[in-house]
Short mmCIF file of C-alpha atoms and ligand atoms in Angstrom, two decimals:
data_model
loop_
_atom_site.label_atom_id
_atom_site.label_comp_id
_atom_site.label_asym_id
_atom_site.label_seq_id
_atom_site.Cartn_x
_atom_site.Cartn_y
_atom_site.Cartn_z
CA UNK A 1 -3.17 1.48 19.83
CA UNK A 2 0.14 0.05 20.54
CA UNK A 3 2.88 -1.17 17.86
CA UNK A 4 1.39 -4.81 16.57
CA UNK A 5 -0.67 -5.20 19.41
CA UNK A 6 -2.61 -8.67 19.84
CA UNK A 7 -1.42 -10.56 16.90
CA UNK A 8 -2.82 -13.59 17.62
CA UNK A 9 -6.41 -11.95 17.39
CA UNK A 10 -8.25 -11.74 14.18
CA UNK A 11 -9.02 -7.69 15.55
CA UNK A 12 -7.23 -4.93 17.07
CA UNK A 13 -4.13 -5.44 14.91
CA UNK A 14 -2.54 -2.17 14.47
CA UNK A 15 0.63 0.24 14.38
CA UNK A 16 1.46 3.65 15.38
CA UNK A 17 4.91 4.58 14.33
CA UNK A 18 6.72 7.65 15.29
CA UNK A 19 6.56 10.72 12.96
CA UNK A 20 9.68 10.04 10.15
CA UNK A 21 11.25 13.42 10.15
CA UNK A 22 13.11 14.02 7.09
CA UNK A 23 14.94 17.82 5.49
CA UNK A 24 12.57 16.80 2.25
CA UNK A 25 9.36 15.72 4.31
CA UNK A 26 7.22 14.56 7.44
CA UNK A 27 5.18 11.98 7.67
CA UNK A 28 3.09 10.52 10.40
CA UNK A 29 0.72 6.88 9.33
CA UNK A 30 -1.48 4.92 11.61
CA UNK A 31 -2.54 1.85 10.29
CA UNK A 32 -5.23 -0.36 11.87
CA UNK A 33 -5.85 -3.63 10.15
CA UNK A 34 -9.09 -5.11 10.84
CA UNK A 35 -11.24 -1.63 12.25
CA UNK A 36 -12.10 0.13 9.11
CA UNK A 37 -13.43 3.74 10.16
CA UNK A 38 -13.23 6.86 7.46
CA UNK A 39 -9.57 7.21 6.48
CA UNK A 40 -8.40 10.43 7.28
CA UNK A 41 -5.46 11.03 4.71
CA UNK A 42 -3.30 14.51 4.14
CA UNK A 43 -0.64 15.10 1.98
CA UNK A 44 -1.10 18.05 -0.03
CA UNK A 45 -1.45 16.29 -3.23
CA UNK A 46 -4.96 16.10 -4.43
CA UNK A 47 -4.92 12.60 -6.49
CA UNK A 48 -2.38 10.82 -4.27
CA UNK A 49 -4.82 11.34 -1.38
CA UNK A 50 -7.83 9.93 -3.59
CA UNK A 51 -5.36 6.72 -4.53
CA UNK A 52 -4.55 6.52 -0.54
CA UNK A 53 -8.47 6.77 0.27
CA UNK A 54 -9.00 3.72 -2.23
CA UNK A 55 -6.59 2.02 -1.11
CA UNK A 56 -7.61 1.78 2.24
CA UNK A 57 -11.38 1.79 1.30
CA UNK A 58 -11.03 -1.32 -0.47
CA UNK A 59 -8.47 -2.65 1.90
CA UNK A 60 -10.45 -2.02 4.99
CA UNK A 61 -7.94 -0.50 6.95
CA UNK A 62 -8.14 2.56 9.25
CA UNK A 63 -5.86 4.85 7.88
CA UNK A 64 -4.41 8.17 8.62
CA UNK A 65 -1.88 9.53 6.53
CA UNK A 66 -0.77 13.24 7.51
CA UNK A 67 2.26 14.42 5.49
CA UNK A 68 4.10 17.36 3.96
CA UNK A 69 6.34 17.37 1.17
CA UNK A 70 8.92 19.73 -0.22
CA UNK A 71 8.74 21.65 -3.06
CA UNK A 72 10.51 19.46 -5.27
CA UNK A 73 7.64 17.83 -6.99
CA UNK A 74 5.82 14.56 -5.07
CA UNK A 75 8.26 12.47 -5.37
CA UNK A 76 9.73 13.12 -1.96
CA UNK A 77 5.90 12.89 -0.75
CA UNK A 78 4.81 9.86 -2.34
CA UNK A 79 8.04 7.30 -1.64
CA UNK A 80 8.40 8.95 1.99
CA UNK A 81 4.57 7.54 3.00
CA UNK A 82 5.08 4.33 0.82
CA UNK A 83 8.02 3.74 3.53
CA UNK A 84 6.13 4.36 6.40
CA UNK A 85 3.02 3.23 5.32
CA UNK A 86 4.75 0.00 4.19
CA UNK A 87 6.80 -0.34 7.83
CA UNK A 88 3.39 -0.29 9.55
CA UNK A 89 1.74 -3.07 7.34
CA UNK A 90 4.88 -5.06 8.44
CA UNK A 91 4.32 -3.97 12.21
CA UNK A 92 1.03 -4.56 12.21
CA UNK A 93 1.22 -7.73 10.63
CA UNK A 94 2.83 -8.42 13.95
CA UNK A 95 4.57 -12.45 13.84
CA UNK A 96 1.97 -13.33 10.77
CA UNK A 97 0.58 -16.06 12.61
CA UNK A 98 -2.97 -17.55 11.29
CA UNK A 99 -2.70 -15.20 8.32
CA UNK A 100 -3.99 -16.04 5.24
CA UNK A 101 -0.57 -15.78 3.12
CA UNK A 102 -1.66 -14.94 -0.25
CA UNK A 103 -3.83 -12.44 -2.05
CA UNK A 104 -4.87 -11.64 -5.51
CA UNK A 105 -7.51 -10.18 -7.28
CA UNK A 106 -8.01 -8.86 -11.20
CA UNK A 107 -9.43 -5.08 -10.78
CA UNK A 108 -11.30 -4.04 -13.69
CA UNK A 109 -12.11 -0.36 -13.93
CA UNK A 110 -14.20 0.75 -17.55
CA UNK A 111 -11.36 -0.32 -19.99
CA UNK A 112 -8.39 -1.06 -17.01
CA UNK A 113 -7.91 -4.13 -16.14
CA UNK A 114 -4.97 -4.91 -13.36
CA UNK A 115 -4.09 -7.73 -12.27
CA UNK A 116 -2.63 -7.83 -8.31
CA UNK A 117 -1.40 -10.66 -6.39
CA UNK A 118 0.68 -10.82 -2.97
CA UNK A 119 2.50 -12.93 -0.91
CA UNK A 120 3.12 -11.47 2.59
CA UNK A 121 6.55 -13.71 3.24
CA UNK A 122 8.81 -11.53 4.57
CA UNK A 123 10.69 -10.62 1.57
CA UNK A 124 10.25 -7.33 -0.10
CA UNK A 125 9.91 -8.03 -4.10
CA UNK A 126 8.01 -5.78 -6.54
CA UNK A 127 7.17 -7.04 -10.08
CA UNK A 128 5.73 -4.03 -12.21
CA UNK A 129 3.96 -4.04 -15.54
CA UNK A 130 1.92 -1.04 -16.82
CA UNK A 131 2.21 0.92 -20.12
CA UNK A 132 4.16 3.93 -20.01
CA UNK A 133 1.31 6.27 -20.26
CA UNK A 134 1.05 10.49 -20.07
CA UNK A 135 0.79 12.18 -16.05
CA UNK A 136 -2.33 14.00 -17.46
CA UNK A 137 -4.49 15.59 -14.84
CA UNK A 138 -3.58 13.42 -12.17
CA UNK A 139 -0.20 14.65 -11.09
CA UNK A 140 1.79 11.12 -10.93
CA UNK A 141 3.61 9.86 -13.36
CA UNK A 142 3.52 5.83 -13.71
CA UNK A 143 7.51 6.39 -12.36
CA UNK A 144 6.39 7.71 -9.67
CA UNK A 145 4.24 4.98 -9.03
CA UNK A 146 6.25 2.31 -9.58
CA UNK A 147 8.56 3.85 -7.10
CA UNK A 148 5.72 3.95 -4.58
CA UNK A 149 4.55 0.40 -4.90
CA UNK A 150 8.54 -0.70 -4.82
CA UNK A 151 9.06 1.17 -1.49
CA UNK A 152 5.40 -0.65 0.03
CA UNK A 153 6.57 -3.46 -1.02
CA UNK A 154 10.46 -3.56 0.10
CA UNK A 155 9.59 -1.37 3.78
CA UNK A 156 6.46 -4.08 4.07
CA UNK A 157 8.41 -7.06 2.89
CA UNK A 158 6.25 -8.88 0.77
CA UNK A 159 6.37 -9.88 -2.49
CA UNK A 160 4.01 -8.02 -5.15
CA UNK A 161 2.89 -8.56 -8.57
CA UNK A 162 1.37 -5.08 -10.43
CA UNK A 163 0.38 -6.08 -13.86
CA UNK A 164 -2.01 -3.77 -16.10
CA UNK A 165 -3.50 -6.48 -18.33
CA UNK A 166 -5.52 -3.79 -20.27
CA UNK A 167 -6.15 -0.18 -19.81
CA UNK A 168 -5.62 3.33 -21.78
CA UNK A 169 -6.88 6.41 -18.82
CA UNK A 170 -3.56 6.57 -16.26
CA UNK A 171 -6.11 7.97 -13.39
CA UNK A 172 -7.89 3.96 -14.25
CA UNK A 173 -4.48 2.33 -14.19
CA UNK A 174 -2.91 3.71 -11.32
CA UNK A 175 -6.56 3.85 -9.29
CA UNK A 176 -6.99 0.38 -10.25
CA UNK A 177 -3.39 -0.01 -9.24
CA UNK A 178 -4.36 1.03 -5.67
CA UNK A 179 -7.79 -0.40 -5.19
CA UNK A 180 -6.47 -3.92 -6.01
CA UNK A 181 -3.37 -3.94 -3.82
CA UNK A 182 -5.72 -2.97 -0.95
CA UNK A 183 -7.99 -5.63 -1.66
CA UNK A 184 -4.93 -7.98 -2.45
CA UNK A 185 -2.93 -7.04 1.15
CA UNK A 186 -6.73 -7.26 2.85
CA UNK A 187 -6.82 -11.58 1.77
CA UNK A 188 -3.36 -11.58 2.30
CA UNK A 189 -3.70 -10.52 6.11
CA UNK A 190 -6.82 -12.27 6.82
CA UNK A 191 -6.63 -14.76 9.78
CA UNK A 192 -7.69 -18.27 8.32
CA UNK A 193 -5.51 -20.33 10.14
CA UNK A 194 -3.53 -20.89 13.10
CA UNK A 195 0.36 -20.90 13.34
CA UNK A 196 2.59 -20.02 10.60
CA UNK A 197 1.91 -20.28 7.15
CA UNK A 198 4.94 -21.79 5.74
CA UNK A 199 7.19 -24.79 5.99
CA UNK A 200 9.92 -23.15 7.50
CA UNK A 201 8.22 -22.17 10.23
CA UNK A 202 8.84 -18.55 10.12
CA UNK A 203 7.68 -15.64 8.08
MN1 MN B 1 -10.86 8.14 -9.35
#
């Protein structure tokens, strides 16, 4: 699967970066937009592979995620794969053409309820609202989250709104969180059209 291949075709859009090789962590992503298969997803960190897995169940994306951290916590970890994962949506978005543009969707989950919306433009732009709320079992704080969705969102350059309308469990928020920016970048990415979606010509 080469870099962006075929972006003119609604399938076989994908990316296959190198390996990013840091003293704090390694990370390898490959990212196929539009041939879901079984992610296969790594990284030592029990919840933040579940979030990864929902994100790209609900997304539809292949996606493999292999990565080790340090031993510093996850917060190496968990910004390290939102940059890569967030170069390959870019990549793989290849020159945007016939995409849809926009995404949103309001992701209820028992009392959560998140509101997600995206506009893949080519400007990285994160908007986050979500009450500040205890790690408890799941190992990420809502920092840590934040941070993650600002690095997919700034590496991917697209503009995205996180807003938890309603919600008290932090594994609902920040699953809900995940799920819905999946399903948001998954509209976003569809190919409606033809040509690019904007008056300037370029995205
Ligand atoms: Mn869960």
């Amino acid at each position: 699967m080469a870099k962006a291949e075929k972006p003119h075709s609604s399938v076989g859009r994908g990316a296959r970066l190198p390996e990013r090789r840091t003293a704090e962590t390694r990370v390898r992503v490959e990212l196929d937009l539009d041939a879901a298969r079984e992610a296969r997803i790594a990284t030592g960190h029990g919840f933040f592979d579940h979030m990864l897995h929902a994100f790209a169940k609900h997304g539809r994306f292949g996606l493999v995620v292999e990565a080790e951290g340090d031993r510093t916590g996850p917060h190496h970890l968990v910004e390290d794969v939102a940059i890569l994962l967030g170069e390959s949506l870019l990549a793989a978005a290849g020159d945007k053409a016939g995409i849809e543009r926009f995404g949103d969707i309001a992701i209820p989950m028992d009392e959560t309820l998140v509101q997600v919306a995206v506009d893949f433009c080519g400007r990285g732009f994160l908007v986050f609202d979500a009450p500040e709320t205890q790690e408890g079992e799941t190992g990420l704080s809502i920092h840590l989250v934040h941070d993650f969705f600002y690095a997919l969102s700034f590496h991917g350059r697209f503009n995205l709104h996180l807003r938890a309308l309603t919600g008290r469990n932090p594994h609902h928020i920040i699953e809900a969180m995940f799920k819905g920016t999946g399903v948001a970048l998954r509209r976003a990415l569809a190919i409606t059209g033809k040509g690019i979606p904007s008056t300037k010509g370029v995205l």
